[in-house]
mmCIF file of C-alpha atoms in Angstrom:
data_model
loop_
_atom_site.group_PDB
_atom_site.id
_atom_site.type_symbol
_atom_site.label_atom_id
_atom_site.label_comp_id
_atom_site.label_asym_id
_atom_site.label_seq_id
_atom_site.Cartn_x
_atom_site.Cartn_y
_atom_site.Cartn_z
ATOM 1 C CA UNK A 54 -0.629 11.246 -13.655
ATOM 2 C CA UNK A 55 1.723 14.145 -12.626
ATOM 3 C CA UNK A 56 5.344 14.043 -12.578
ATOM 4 C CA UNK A 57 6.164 15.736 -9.632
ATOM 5 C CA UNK A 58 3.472 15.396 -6.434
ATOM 6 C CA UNK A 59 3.315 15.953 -3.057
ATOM 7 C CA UNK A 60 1.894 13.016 -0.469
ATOM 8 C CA UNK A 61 1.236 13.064 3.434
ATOM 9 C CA UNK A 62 -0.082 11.033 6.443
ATOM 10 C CA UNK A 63 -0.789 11.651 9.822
ATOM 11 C CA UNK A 64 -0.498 9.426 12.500
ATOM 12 C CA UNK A 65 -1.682 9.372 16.346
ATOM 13 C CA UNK A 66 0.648 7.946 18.577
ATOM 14 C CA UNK A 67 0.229 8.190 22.406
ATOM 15 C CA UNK A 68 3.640 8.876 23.265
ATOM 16 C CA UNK A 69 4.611 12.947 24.131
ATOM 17 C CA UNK A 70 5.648 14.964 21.437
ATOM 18 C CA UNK A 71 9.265 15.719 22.983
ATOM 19 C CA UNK A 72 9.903 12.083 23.221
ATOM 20 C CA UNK A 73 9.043 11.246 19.898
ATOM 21 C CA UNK A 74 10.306 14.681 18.079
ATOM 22 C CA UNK A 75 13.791 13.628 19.864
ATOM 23 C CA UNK A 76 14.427 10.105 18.899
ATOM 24 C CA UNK A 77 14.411 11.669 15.149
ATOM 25 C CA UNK A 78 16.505 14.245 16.048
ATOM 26 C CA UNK A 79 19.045 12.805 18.470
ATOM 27 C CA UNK A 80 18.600 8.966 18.477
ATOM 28 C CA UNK A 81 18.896 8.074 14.694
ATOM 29 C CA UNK A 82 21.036 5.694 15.070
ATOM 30 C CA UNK A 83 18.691 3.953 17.223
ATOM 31 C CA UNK A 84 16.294 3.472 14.929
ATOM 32 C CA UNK A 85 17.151 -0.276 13.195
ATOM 33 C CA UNK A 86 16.732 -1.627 16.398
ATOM 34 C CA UNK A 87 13.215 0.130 17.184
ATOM 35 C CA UNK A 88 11.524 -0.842 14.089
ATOM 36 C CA UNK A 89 13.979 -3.717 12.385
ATOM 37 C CA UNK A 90 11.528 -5.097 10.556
ATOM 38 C CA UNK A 91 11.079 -1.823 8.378
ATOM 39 C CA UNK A 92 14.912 -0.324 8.860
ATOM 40 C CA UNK A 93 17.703 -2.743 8.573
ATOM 41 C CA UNK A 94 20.419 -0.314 8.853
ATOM 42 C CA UNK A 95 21.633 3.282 9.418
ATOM 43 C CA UNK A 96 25.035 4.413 9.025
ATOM 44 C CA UNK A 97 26.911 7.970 9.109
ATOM 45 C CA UNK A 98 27.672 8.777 5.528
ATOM 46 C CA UNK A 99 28.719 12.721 6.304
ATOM 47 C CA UNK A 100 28.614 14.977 9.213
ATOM 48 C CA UNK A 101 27.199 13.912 12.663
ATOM 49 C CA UNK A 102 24.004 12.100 12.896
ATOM 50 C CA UNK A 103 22.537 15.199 14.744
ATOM 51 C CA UNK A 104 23.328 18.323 12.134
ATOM 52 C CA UNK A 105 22.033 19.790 9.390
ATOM 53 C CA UNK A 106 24.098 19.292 6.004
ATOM 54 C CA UNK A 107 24.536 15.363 7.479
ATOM 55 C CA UNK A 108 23.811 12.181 5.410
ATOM 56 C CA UNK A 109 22.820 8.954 6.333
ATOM 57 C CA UNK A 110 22.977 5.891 4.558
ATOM 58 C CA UNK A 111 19.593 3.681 5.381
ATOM 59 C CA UNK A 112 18.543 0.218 4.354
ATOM 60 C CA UNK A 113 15.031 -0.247 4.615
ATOM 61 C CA UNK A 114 12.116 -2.751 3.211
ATOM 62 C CA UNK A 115 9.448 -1.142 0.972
ATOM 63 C CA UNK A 116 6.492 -3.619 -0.354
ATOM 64 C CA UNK A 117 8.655 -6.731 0.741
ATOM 65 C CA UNK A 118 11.553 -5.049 -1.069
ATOM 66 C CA UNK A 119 15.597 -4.256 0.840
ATOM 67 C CA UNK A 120 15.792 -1.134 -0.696
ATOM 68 C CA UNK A 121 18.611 1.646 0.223
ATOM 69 C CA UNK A 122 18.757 5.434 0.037
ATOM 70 C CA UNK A 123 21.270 7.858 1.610
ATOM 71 C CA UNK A 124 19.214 11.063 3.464
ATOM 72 C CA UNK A 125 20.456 14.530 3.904
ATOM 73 C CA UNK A 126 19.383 16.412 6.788
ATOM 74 C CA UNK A 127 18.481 20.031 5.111
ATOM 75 C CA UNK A 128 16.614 22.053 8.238
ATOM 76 C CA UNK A 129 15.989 21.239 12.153
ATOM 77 C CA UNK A 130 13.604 23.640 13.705
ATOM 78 C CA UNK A 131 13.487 22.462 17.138
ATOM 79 C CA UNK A 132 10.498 24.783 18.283
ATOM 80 C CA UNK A 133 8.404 24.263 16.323
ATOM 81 C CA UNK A 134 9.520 20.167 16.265
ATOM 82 C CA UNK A 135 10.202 20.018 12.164
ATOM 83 C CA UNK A 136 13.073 18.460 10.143
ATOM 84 C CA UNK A 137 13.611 18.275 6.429
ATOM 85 C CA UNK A 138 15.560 15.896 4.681
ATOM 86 C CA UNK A 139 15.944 15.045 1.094
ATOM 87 C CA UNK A 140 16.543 11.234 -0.218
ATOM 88 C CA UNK A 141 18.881 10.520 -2.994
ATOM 89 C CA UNK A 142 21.005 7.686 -4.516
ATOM 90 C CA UNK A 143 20.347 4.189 -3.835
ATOM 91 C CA UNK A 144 16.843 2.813 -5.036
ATOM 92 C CA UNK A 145 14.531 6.034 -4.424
ATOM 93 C CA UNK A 146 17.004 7.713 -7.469
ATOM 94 C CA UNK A 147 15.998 5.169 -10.153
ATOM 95 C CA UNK A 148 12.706 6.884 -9.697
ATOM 96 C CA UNK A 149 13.147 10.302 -8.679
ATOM 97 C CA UNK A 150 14.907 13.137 -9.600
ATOM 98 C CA UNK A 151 14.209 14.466 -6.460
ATOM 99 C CA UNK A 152 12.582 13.605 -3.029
ATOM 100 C CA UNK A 153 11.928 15.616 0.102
ATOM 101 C CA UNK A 154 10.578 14.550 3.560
ATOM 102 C CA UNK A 155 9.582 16.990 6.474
ATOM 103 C CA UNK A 156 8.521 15.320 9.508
ATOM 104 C CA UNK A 157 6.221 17.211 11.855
ATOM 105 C CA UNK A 158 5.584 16.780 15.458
ATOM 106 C CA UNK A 159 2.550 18.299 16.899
ATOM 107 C CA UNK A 160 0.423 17.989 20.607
ATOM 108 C CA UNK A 161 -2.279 16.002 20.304
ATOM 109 C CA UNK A 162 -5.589 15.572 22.486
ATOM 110 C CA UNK A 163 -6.266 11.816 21.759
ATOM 111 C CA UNK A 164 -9.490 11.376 24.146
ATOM 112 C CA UNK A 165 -10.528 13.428 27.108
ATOM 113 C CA UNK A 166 -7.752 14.113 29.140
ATOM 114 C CA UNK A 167 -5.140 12.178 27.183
ATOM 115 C CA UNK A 168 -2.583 13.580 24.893
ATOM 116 C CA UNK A 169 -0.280 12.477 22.569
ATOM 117 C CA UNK A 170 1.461 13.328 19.302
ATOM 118 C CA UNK A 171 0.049 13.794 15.786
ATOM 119 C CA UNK A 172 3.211 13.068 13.782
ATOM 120 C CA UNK A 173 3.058 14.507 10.430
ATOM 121 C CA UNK A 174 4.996 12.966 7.371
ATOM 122 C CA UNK A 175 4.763 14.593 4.354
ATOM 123 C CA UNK A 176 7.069 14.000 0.800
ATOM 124 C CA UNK A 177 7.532 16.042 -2.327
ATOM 125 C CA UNK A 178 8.806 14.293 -5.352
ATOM 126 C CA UNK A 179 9.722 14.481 -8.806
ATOM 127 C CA UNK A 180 9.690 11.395 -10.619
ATOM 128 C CA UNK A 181 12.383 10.511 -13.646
ATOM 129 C CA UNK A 182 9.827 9.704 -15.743
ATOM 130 C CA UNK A 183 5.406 8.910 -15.642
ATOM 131 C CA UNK A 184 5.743 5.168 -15.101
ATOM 132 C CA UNK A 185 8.393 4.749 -12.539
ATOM 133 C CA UNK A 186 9.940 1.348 -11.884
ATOM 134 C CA UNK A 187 10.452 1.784 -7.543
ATOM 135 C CA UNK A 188 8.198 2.213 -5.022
ATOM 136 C CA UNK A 189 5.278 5.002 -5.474
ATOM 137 C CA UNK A 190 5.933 7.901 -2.191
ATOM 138 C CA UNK A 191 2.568 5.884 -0.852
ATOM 139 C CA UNK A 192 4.847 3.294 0.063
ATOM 140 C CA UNK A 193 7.231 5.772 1.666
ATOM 141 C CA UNK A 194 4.951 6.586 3.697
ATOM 142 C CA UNK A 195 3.804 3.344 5.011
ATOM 143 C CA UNK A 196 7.201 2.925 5.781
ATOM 144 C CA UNK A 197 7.594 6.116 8.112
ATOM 145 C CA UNK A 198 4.108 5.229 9.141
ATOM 146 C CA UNK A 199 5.401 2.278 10.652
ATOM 147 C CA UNK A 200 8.875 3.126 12.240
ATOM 148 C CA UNK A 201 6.237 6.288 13.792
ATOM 149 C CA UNK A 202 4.460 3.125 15.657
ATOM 150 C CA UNK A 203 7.453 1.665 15.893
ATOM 151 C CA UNK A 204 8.645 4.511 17.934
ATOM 152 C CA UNK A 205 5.401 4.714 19.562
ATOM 153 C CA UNK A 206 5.686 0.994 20.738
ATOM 154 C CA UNK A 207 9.018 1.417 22.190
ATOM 155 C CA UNK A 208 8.564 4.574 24.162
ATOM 156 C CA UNK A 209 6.173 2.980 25.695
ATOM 157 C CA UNK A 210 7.723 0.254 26.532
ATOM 158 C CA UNK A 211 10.682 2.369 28.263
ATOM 159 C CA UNK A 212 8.245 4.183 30.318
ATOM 160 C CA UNK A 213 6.928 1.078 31.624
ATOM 161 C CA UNK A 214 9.977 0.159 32.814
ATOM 162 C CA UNK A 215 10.819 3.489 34.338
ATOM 163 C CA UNK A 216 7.610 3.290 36.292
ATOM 164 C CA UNK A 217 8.657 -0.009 37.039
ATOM 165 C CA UNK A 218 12.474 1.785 39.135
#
């Protein structure tokens, strides 16, 4: 087994890419209270929680585990919906010298006439050492794989109750 890797998923949601794409770029904060069972907390470390260069301190559960990790927004592209992040400190650097997320928002034709999103998750690593002692990226990204249907759930659930005004 390598030392350094690189691991994605992809995951169909029906909500609109815009929607989705925004509540990870300007509704982090919101996030806990989307998905609580999988995020516990997010708080401002650095910067504003919409900029590149900002960190975030997040508490999270992993495999049953309340892990924490602060992220550092690196690159927003809003055209083309893409943001990349790096993890550090907390749990994830017991077993990583490094580890970098890009999220990916893209249209998505779910059925005939019915779009969505395909949000794409994908994380590079480098590990400290071959047998590491915290969670493998595959349980990142169930975790991000869950707040995604999280997110999915709850956008949803707002445009019910717009439709509903």
């Amino acid at each position: 087994m390598a030392l350094s890797g690189k691991v994605f998923t992809e995951i169909e949601i029906r909500a609109l890419p815009a929607k989705v794409y925004n509540i990870f770029r300007k509704q982090l904060k919101k996030i806990p209270d989307i998905s609580p069972d999988q995020v516990q907390g997010a708080r401002l470390h650095e910067g504003g929680w919409e900029n590149v260069g900002s960190v975030i301190h997040w508490e999270y559960t992993i495999d049953e585990n309340e892990e924490s990790a602060k992220v550092k927004i690196e690159t927003i592209d809003d055209e083309n919906k893409v943001i990349t992040f790096s993890l550090f400190d907390g749990n994830v650097s017991e077993s990583y010298k490094s580890f970098k997320g890009t999220l990916q928002v893209f249209d998505c034709e779910l059925d005939i006439n019915e779009y969505g999103s395909l949000v794409r998750w994908t994380f590079e690593y480098e590990k400290v050492k071959e047998d590491i002692i915290g969670a493998c990226p595959d349980l990142y990204l169930d975790l991000v794989a869950e707040v995604t249907k999280d997110i999915d759930y709850h956008l949803e659930l707002e445009l019910e109750q717009d439709e509903q005004r």
